[in-house]
CSV table of C-alpha atoms and ligand atoms in Angstrom, one decimal:
chain,number,residue,atom,x,y,z
A,1,MET,CA,-9.9,21.8,-63.2
A,2,ILE,CA,-12.6,24.2,-64.1
A,3,ILE,CA,-14.1,26.5,-61.5
A,4,SER,CA,-17.5,28.0,-62.2
A,5,MET,CA,-18.2,31.1,-60.2
A,6,ARG,CA,-21.7,31.9,-59.1
A,7,PRO,CA,-23.6,34.2,-61.4
A,8,HIS,CA,-22.7,37.8,-60.6
A,9,ALA,CA,-19.9,36.8,-58.1
A,10,SER,CA,-18.1,40.0,-57.1
A,11,LYS,CA,-14.7,41.0,-58.4
A,12,VAL,CA,-13.2,40.6,-55.0
A,13,GLU,CA,-14.5,37.0,-54.8
A,14,ILE,CA,-13.1,36.2,-58.2
A,15,GLU,CA,-9.7,37.7,-57.4
A,16,HIS,CA,-9.6,35.8,-54.1
A,17,VAL,CA,-10.3,32.5,-55.9
A,18,CYS,CA,-7.6,33.2,-58.5
A,19,GLU,CA,-5.2,34.0,-55.7
A,20,ARG,CA,-6.0,30.7,-53.9
A,21,ILE,CA,-5.4,28.8,-57.2
A,22,ARG,CA,-2.0,30.4,-57.6
A,23,GLU,CA,-1.1,29.6,-54.1
A,24,PHE,CA,-1.6,25.9,-55.0
A,25,GLY,CA,1.0,26.4,-57.8
A,26,TYR,CA,-1.4,26.5,-60.7
A,27,LYS,CA,-2.0,29.0,-63.5
A,28,VAL,CA,-5.3,30.7,-64.0
A,29,HIS,CA,-7.2,31.1,-67.3
A,30,SER,CA,-10.5,32.9,-66.7
A,31,ILE,CA,-13.2,33.5,-69.2
A,32,GLU,CA,-15.9,36.1,-68.6
A,33,GLY,CA,-19.3,34.9,-69.8
A,34,GLU,CA,-22.4,37.0,-70.0
A,35,GLU,CA,-23.6,35.6,-66.6
A,36,ARG,CA,-20.6,34.2,-64.9
A,37,VAL,CA,-16.9,33.9,-64.8
A,38,VAL,CA,-15.4,30.4,-65.5
A,39,ILE,CA,-11.9,29.8,-64.4
A,40,GLY,CA,-9.7,27.2,-66.1
A,41,VAL,CA,-7.0,25.9,-63.8
A,42,VAL,CA,-3.9,24.6,-65.6
A,43,GLY,CA,-0.5,23.2,-64.4
A,44,VAL,CA,0.7,20.7,-61.9
A,45,GLY,CA,-0.3,20.6,-58.3
A,46,ASP,CA,-2.3,18.9,-55.6
A,47,VAL,CA,-5.6,18.6,-57.4
A,48,THR,CA,-7.6,17.1,-54.5
A,49,ALA,CA,-6.5,19.7,-51.9
A,50,CYS,CA,-7.1,22.5,-54.4
A,51,LEU,CA,-10.6,21.2,-55.3
A,52,GLU,CA,-11.6,20.8,-51.7
A,53,SER,CA,-10.4,24.3,-50.8
A,54,LEU,CA,-12.1,26.0,-53.7
A,55,GLU,CA,-15.4,24.2,-53.1
A,56,ALA,CA,-15.5,26.0,-49.8
A,57,THR,CA,-14.4,29.4,-51.1
A,58,PRO,CA,-17.1,32.1,-51.3
A,59,GLY,CA,-18.4,32.8,-54.8
A,60,VAL,CA,-17.6,29.4,-56.1
A,61,GLU,CA,-20.5,27.4,-57.6
A,62,SER,CA,-18.7,24.3,-58.7
A,63,ALA,CA,-15.2,23.0,-59.0
A,64,VAL,CA,-14.6,20.0,-61.2
A,65,ARG,CA,-11.6,17.9,-62.2
A,66,ILE,CA,-11.1,17.6,-66.0
A,67,SER,CA,-8.6,14.9,-67.0
A,68,ALA,CA,-8.6,15.7,-70.7
A,69,PRO,CA,-5.9,18.3,-71.8
A,70,TYR,CA,-8.7,20.2,-73.6
A,71,LYS,CA,-10.7,21.5,-70.7
A,72,PHE,CA,-13.5,23.9,-71.8
A,73,VAL,CA,-14.4,21.9,-74.9
A,74,SER,CA,-14.5,18.5,-73.2
A,75,ARG,CA,-17.7,16.5,-72.3
A,76,GLU,CA,-16.4,16.3,-68.8
A,77,PHE,CA,-16.8,20.0,-68.5
A,78,LYS,CA,-20.2,20.1,-70.1
A,79,ARG,CA,-22.4,17.1,-70.5
A,80,GLU,CA,-25.1,18.6,-72.8
A,81,HIS,CA,-24.5,19.1,-76.5
A,82,SER,CA,-23.8,22.7,-77.2
A,83,THR,CA,-25.9,24.8,-79.6
A,84,ILE,CA,-24.1,27.5,-81.5
A,85,HIS,CA,-26.2,30.4,-82.6
A,86,VAL,CA,-25.4,31.7,-86.1
A,87,SER,CA,-27.5,34.6,-87.3
A,88,GLY,CA,-30.7,33.2,-85.9
A,89,LEU,CA,-29.9,29.5,-86.7
A,90,GLU,CA,-28.9,26.9,-84.2
A,91,VAL,CA,-26.1,24.6,-85.1
A,92,GLY,CA,-26.1,21.6,-82.8
A,93,GLY,CA,-29.8,22.0,-82.1
A,94,GLU,CA,-33.0,20.3,-83.4
A,95,GLU,CA,-32.4,21.2,-87.0
A,96,PHE,CA,-29.9,19.4,-89.3
A,97,ILE,CA,-28.1,22.4,-90.8
A,98,VAL,CA,-26.9,22.3,-94.4
A,99,MET,CA,-24.4,24.9,-95.6
A,100,ALA,CA,-23.8,25.0,-99.3
A,101,GLY,CA,-22.2,27.1,-102.0
A,102,PRO,CA,-19.2,27.3,-104.3
A,103,CYS,CA,-15.6,26.7,-103.3
A,104,SER,CA,-14.7,30.3,-104.3
A,105,VAL,CA,-16.8,33.4,-104.8
A,106,GLU,CA,-16.1,34.1,-108.5
A,107,ASN,CA,-18.4,36.8,-109.6
A,108,GLU,CA,-21.8,38.3,-108.9
A,109,LYS,CA,-23.8,36.1,-111.3
A,110,GLN,CA,-22.2,32.9,-110.0
A,111,ILE,CA,-22.8,33.6,-106.3
A,112,MET,CA,-26.3,35.0,-106.7
A,113,GLU,CA,-27.4,32.1,-108.8
A,114,THR,CA,-25.9,29.6,-106.4
A,115,ALA,CA,-27.4,31.3,-103.3
A,116,GLU,CA,-30.9,31.4,-104.8
A,117,GLY,CA,-30.6,27.8,-105.9
A,118,VAL,CA,-29.3,26.3,-102.6
A,119,ALA,CA,-31.7,28.4,-100.6
A,120,ALA,CA,-34.7,27.0,-102.6
A,121,ALA,CA,-33.4,23.5,-102.1
A,122,GLY,CA,-33.3,23.9,-98.3
A,123,ALA,CA,-29.8,25.1,-97.4
A,124,ARG,CA,-29.7,27.4,-94.4
A,125,MET,CA,-26.2,28.9,-94.9
A,126,LEU,CA,-24.2,30.0,-97.9
A,127,ARG,CA,-20.6,29.1,-98.1
A,128,GLY,CA,-18.0,30.7,-100.5
A,129,GLY,CA,-14.4,31.5,-100.1
A,130,ALA,CA,-13.2,35.1,-100.7
A,131,PHE,CA,-9.8,34.3,-99.3
A,132,LYS,CA,-8.6,31.0,-100.8
A,133,PRO,CA,-5.8,28.8,-99.4
A,134,ARG,CA,-4.3,27.4,-102.7
A,135,THR,CA,-1.5,24.9,-103.0
A,136,SER,CA,0.0,27.0,-105.9
A,137,PRO,CA,0.8,30.7,-105.5
A,138,TYR,CA,-0.1,31.0,-109.2
A,139,ASP,CA,-3.7,29.8,-108.7
A,140,PHE,CA,-6.7,32.1,-108.0
A,141,GLN,CA,-6.3,33.5,-104.5
A,142,GLY,CA,-9.9,34.8,-104.1
A,143,LEU,CA,-11.7,38.1,-104.7
A,144,GLU,CA,-11.0,39.2,-101.1
A,145,LEU,CA,-13.0,42.3,-100.1
A,146,GLU,CA,-15.0,42.3,-103.3
A,147,GLY,CA,-15.9,38.6,-102.6
A,148,LEU,CA,-17.1,39.5,-99.1
A,149,LYS,CA,-19.3,42.3,-100.5
A,150,LEU,CA,-20.8,39.8,-103.0
A,151,LEU,CA,-21.6,37.4,-100.1
A,152,ARG,CA,-23.4,40.2,-98.3
A,153,LYS,CA,-25.4,40.9,-101.4
A,154,ALA,CA,-26.4,37.2,-101.6
A,155,LYS,CA,-27.4,37.2,-98.0
A,156,GLU,CA,-29.6,40.3,-98.5
A,157,ALA,CA,-31.3,38.6,-101.5
A,158,THR,CA,-31.8,35.2,-99.9
A,159,GLY,CA,-31.6,35.5,-96.1
A,160,LEU,CA,-29.0,32.8,-96.0
A,161,ALA,CA,-26.4,33.2,-93.2
A,162,ILE,CA,-22.8,33.5,-94.6
A,163,ILE,CA,-19.9,31.3,-93.8
A,164,THR,CA,-16.5,32.2,-95.3
A,165,GLU,CA,-12.9,31.5,-94.6
A,166,VAL,CA,-10.4,33.7,-92.8
A,167,MET,CA,-6.8,32.9,-93.5
A,168,SER,CA,-4.8,35.5,-91.5
A,169,ASP,CA,-4.9,37.5,-88.3
A,170,ARG,CA,-4.8,40.7,-90.2
A,171,ASP,CA,-8.1,39.9,-92.0
A,172,VAL,CA,-10.1,38.8,-89.0
A,173,GLU,CA,-11.8,42.2,-88.4
A,174,MET,CA,-12.7,42.7,-92.1
A,175,VAL,CA,-14.1,39.1,-92.5
A,176,ALA,CA,-16.0,39.4,-89.3
A,177,GLU,CA,-17.8,42.4,-90.7
A,178,TYR,CA,-19.3,40.3,-93.5
A,179,ALA,CA,-19.4,36.8,-92.2
A,180,ASP,CA,-21.9,35.2,-89.8
A,181,CYS,CA,-19.5,32.4,-89.2
A,182,MET,CA,-15.8,32.4,-89.7
A,183,GLN,CA,-14.2,29.4,-91.3
A,184,VAL,CA,-10.8,28.2,-90.3
A,185,GLY,CA,-9.5,26.0,-93.1
A,186,ALA,CA,-7.7,22.7,-92.8
A,187,ARG,CA,-4.3,24.3,-93.4
A,188,ASN,CA,-4.8,26.8,-90.6
A,189,VAL,CA,-6.1,24.4,-87.9
A,190,GLN,CA,-2.8,24.9,-86.0
A,191,ASN,CA,-2.2,28.6,-86.8
A,192,PHE,CA,-2.3,29.4,-83.1
A,193,SER,CA,-2.0,33.1,-83.6
A,194,LEU,CA,-5.1,33.1,-85.9
A,195,LEU,CA,-7.0,30.9,-83.3
A,196,LYS,CA,-6.2,33.4,-80.5
A,197,CYS,CA,-7.5,36.3,-82.7
A,198,LEU,CA,-10.7,34.3,-83.3
A,199,GLY,CA,-10.9,33.8,-79.5
A,200,ALA,CA,-11.1,37.5,-79.1
A,201,CYS,CA,-13.7,37.9,-81.9
A,202,ASN,CA,-17.4,37.7,-81.3
A,203,ARG,CA,-18.3,35.6,-84.3
A,204,PRO,CA,-18.9,31.8,-84.3
A,205,VAL,CA,-16.1,29.8,-85.8
A,206,LEU,CA,-16.1,26.7,-87.9
A,207,LEU,CA,-12.9,24.9,-87.3
A,208,LYS,CA,-11.9,22.3,-90.0
A,209,ARG,CA,-9.8,19.4,-89.2
A,210,GLY,CA,-6.3,19.5,-90.8
A,211,LEU,CA,-5.0,17.1,-93.3
A,212,SER,CA,-2.9,15.3,-90.8
A,213,CYS,CA,-4.5,16.5,-87.6
A,214,THR,CA,-5.5,14.0,-84.9
A,215,VAL,CA,-8.9,14.3,-83.1
A,216,LYS,CA,-7.0,15.4,-80.0
A,217,GLU,CA,-5.1,18.1,-81.9
A,218,LEU,CA,-8.4,19.3,-83.4
A,219,LEU,CA,-9.8,19.6,-79.9
A,220,MET,CA,-6.7,21.4,-78.6
A,221,SER,CA,-7.1,23.9,-81.4
A,222,ALA,CA,-10.8,24.4,-80.5
A,223,GLU,CA,-9.6,24.9,-76.9
A,224,TYR,CA,-7.4,27.8,-78.0
A,225,ILE,CA,-10.4,29.6,-79.4
A,226,VAL,CA,-12.6,28.9,-76.3
A,227,ALA,CA,-9.8,29.7,-73.8
A,228,HIS,CA,-9.3,33.0,-75.5
A,229,GLY,CA,-12.9,34.0,-74.9
A,230,ASN,CA,-15.0,32.7,-77.8
A,231,PRO,CA,-17.1,29.6,-76.8
A,232,ASN,CA,-18.9,29.5,-80.2
A,233,VAL,CA,-17.0,26.8,-82.0
A,234,ILE,CA,-18.3,24.3,-84.5
A,235,LEU,CA,-16.0,21.4,-85.6
A,236,CYS,CA,-15.8,20.0,-89.1
A,237,GLU,CA,-14.5,16.6,-90.4
A,238,ARG,CA,-13.3,17.1,-94.0
A,239,GLY,CA,-11.2,14.0,-94.6
A,240,ILE,CA,-7.5,13.4,-93.8
A,241,ARG,CA,-4.5,12.4,-95.8
A,242,THR,CA,-3.7,8.7,-96.0
A,243,PHE,CA,-2.0,6.3,-98.4
A,244,GLU,CA,-5.3,5.9,-100.3
A,245,THR,CA,-5.5,7.8,-103.6
A,246,ALA,CA,-9.0,6.7,-104.8
A,247,THR,CA,-10.5,9.7,-103.0
A,248,ARG,CA,-8.9,13.2,-102.6
A,249,ASN,CA,-8.9,12.6,-98.8
A,250,THR,CA,-10.0,9.7,-96.6
A,251,CYS,CA,-13.3,10.5,-94.9
A,252,ASP,CA,-12.8,9.6,-91.2
A,253,ILE,CA,-16.5,9.1,-90.6
A,254,ALA,CA,-15.7,7.6,-87.2
A,255,ALA,CA,-14.2,10.9,-86.1
A,256,ILE,CA,-17.8,12.2,-85.8
A,257,PRO,CA,-19.1,9.8,-83.1
A,258,VAL,CA,-15.6,9.9,-81.5
A,259,LEU,CA,-15.8,13.7,-81.2
A,260,ASN,CA,-19.4,13.4,-79.9
A,261,GLU,CA,-18.0,11.3,-77.1
A,262,LEU,CA,-15.2,13.7,-76.3
A,263,THR,CA,-16.7,17.1,-76.8
A,264,HIS,CA,-19.9,19.0,-76.3
A,265,LEU,CA,-19.2,21.1,-79.4
A,266,PRO,CA,-21.3,20.5,-82.6
A,267,VAL,CA,-19.6,18.6,-85.4
A,268,ILE,CA,-20.4,18.9,-89.1
A,269,LEU,CA,-19.2,17.0,-92.1
A,270,ASP,CA,-17.7,18.3,-95.4
A,271,PRO,CA,-18.4,15.5,-97.9
A,272,SER,CA,-16.9,17.5,-100.8
A,273,HIS,CA,-13.3,17.9,-99.6
A,274,ALA,CA,-13.6,14.5,-97.9
A,275,THR,CA,-14.0,12.7,-101.2
A,276,GLY,CA,-13.0,15.2,-104.0
A,277,LYS,CA,-15.6,13.6,-106.3
A,278,ARG,CA,-19.1,14.8,-107.1
A,279,SER,CA,-20.4,11.3,-107.5
A,280,LEU,CA,-19.5,10.3,-103.9
A,281,VAL,CA,-20.9,13.4,-102.2
A,282,PRO,CA,-24.5,12.1,-101.7
A,283,ALA,CA,-23.4,8.7,-100.2
A,284,ILE,CA,-21.0,10.3,-97.8
A,285,SER,CA,-23.6,12.9,-96.8
A,286,ARG,CA,-26.0,10.2,-95.9
A,287,ALA,CA,-23.3,8.6,-93.8
A,288,GLY,CA,-22.8,12.0,-92.0
A,289,VAL,CA,-26.5,12.2,-91.2
A,290,ALA,CA,-26.5,8.5,-90.0
A,291,VAL,CA,-23.6,8.9,-87.6
A,292,GLY,CA,-25.1,12.0,-86.0
A,293,ALA,CA,-23.3,15.0,-87.5
A,294,ASP,CA,-25.0,18.3,-86.8
A,295,GLY,CA,-24.9,19.3,-90.4
A,296,LEU,CA,-23.1,19.4,-93.7
A,297,ILE,CA,-21.0,21.9,-95.6
A,298,VAL,CA,-21.3,21.1,-99.3
A,299,GLU,CA,-19.7,22.6,-102.5
A,300,VAL,CA,-22.2,23.5,-105.2
A,301,HIS,CA,-21.6,25.4,-108.4
A,302,PRO,CA,-24.0,26.4,-111.2
A,303,CYS,CA,-21.5,25.1,-113.8
A,304,PRO,CA,-18.8,23.0,-112.1
A,305,GLU,CA,-16.9,22.5,-115.3
A,306,LYS,CA,-16.2,26.2,-115.3
A,307,ALA,CA,-15.4,26.5,-111.6
A,308,ILE,CA,-12.2,28.2,-110.8
A,309,SER,CA,-11.6,25.8,-107.9
A,310,ASP,CA,-12.8,22.4,-106.8
A,311,GLY,CA,-15.1,21.8,-109.8
A,312,ALA,CA,-14.7,18.0,-109.7
A,313,GLN,CA,-16.2,17.8,-106.2
A,314,SER,CA,-18.9,20.5,-106.7
A,315,LEU,CA,-22.5,19.4,-107.2
A,316,THR,CA,-24.6,21.2,-109.8
A,317,LEU,CA,-27.7,22.9,-108.5
A,318,SER,CA,-29.9,20.1,-109.7
A,319,ASP,CA,-27.6,17.5,-108.1
A,320,PHE,CA,-27.9,19.4,-104.9
A,321,ARG,CA,-31.7,19.6,-105.1
A,322,LYS,CA,-31.8,15.9,-105.6
A,323,MET,CA,-29.4,15.2,-102.8
A,324,MET,CA,-31.5,17.3,-100.4
A,325,ARG,CA,-34.7,15.4,-101.4
A,326,ASP,CA,-33.0,12.1,-101.0
A,327,LEU,CA,-31.6,13.0,-97.6
A,328,GLN,CA,-35.0,13.9,-96.2
A,329,PRO,CA,-35.9,10.4,-94.9
A,330,TYR,CA,-32.5,10.1,-93.2
A,331,ILE,CA,-32.9,13.6,-91.7
A,332,GLU,CA,-36.3,12.5,-90.3
A,333,LEU,CA,-34.6,9.6,-88.5
A,334,TRP,CA,-31.9,12.0,-87.4
A,335,LYS,CA,-34.6,14.2,-85.8
A,336,GLU,CA,-36.1,11.3,-84.0
A,337,ALA,CA,-32.6,10.2,-82.7
A,338,ARG,CA,-32.0,13.8,-81.6
A,339,PHE,CA,-35.3,13.9,-79.7
A,340,GLN,CA,-34.6,10.6,-78.0
A,341,ALA,CA,-31.1,11.8,-76.9
A,342,ALA,CA,-32.6,15.0,-75.5
A,343,VAL,CA,-35.2,12.9,-73.5
A,344,ALA,CA,-32.4,10.6,-72.2
A,345,MET,CA,-30.4,13.6,-71.1
A,346,ALA,CA,-33.3,15.3,-69.3
B,1,LIG,C1,-12.8,25.0,-98.6
B,1,LIG,O1,-13.7,24.9,-97.8
B,1,LIG,O2,-13.0,25.4,-99.8
B,1,LIG,C2,-11.5,24.5,-98.2
B,1,LIG,C3,-10.4,25.1,-98.7
B,1,LIG,O3,-11.5,23.5,-97.3
B,1,LIG,P1,-10.3,22.8,-96.5
B,1,LIG,O4,-9.7,23.9,-95.7
B,1,LIG,O5,-11.1,21.8,-95.7
B,1,LIG,O6,-9.4,22.2,-97.5
B,2,LIG,MN1,-13.0,23.9,-101.9
């Protein structure tokens, strides 16, 4: 169940509602929004009796039963698609948002050249890892704070919003100082302690699906962040591990419309990690636009053959320009579909 209190309900009313919920044998999980308090009710008890009682309790605006185990992120809780504000941009809104940049921030020249190139081609956000989750401990682990400072410089030069990965609880505060959106990588999708920290952080979060993470597990991880106080979560399909070896991962394109049925959160696609091959990125990006993703996160490098990480799947700047041009007619259709969906919802 989710109980929405009236805007500006008093502390006494809220405490009374929580008390009633506990009397029915449930646990209370409340989130304080800017306007109102929303209370998640979890546990086992007499749902019907509890709902009836709460609907008649002062200060309560609505009480709804949510059957999914993920409560706050479910479509049952919120019918309209959510829009997440990232430094003046709206992810999940009327614009198809493309985030682009290198796998890793390597040096000033590389990140500035990439930022300027992707901005000119129509990207709205700059990606680039300063903390890198690498399979081998002997591989490049990222420039860390120096990388974050270079991202800030690139933002100042281009106006692009910054998205970068945070790998550990202890870095959340530092990364949040530089990032407009905090990326949780595939390997950390079930790092619950990190998710709780991000719940307490006021930056939007991009949560990537794990290599062997089901759609339900992804939604439960998103629920962690929201239940701990941060409603600004964007989901990302980035391919999963299967028996197939022709691509680096198997792009689960169906996960995007599946997620759109189950959650109100925006969903984007990472065609680079989903395929691992530069030549496949434009086709899979088109697929992402066609199935209604809210945007893309694409790896781009000025000289992929020299990239420290993920060169094989990185587009050159001219590949990226071409892909953005070629995507335009698809994005026009996407806009039309978005508009029709908004009309149908109104
Ligand atoms: C990345 O974005 O560079 C990355 C490491 O992605 P993922 O966590 O999806 O593997
Ligand atoms: Mn990468």
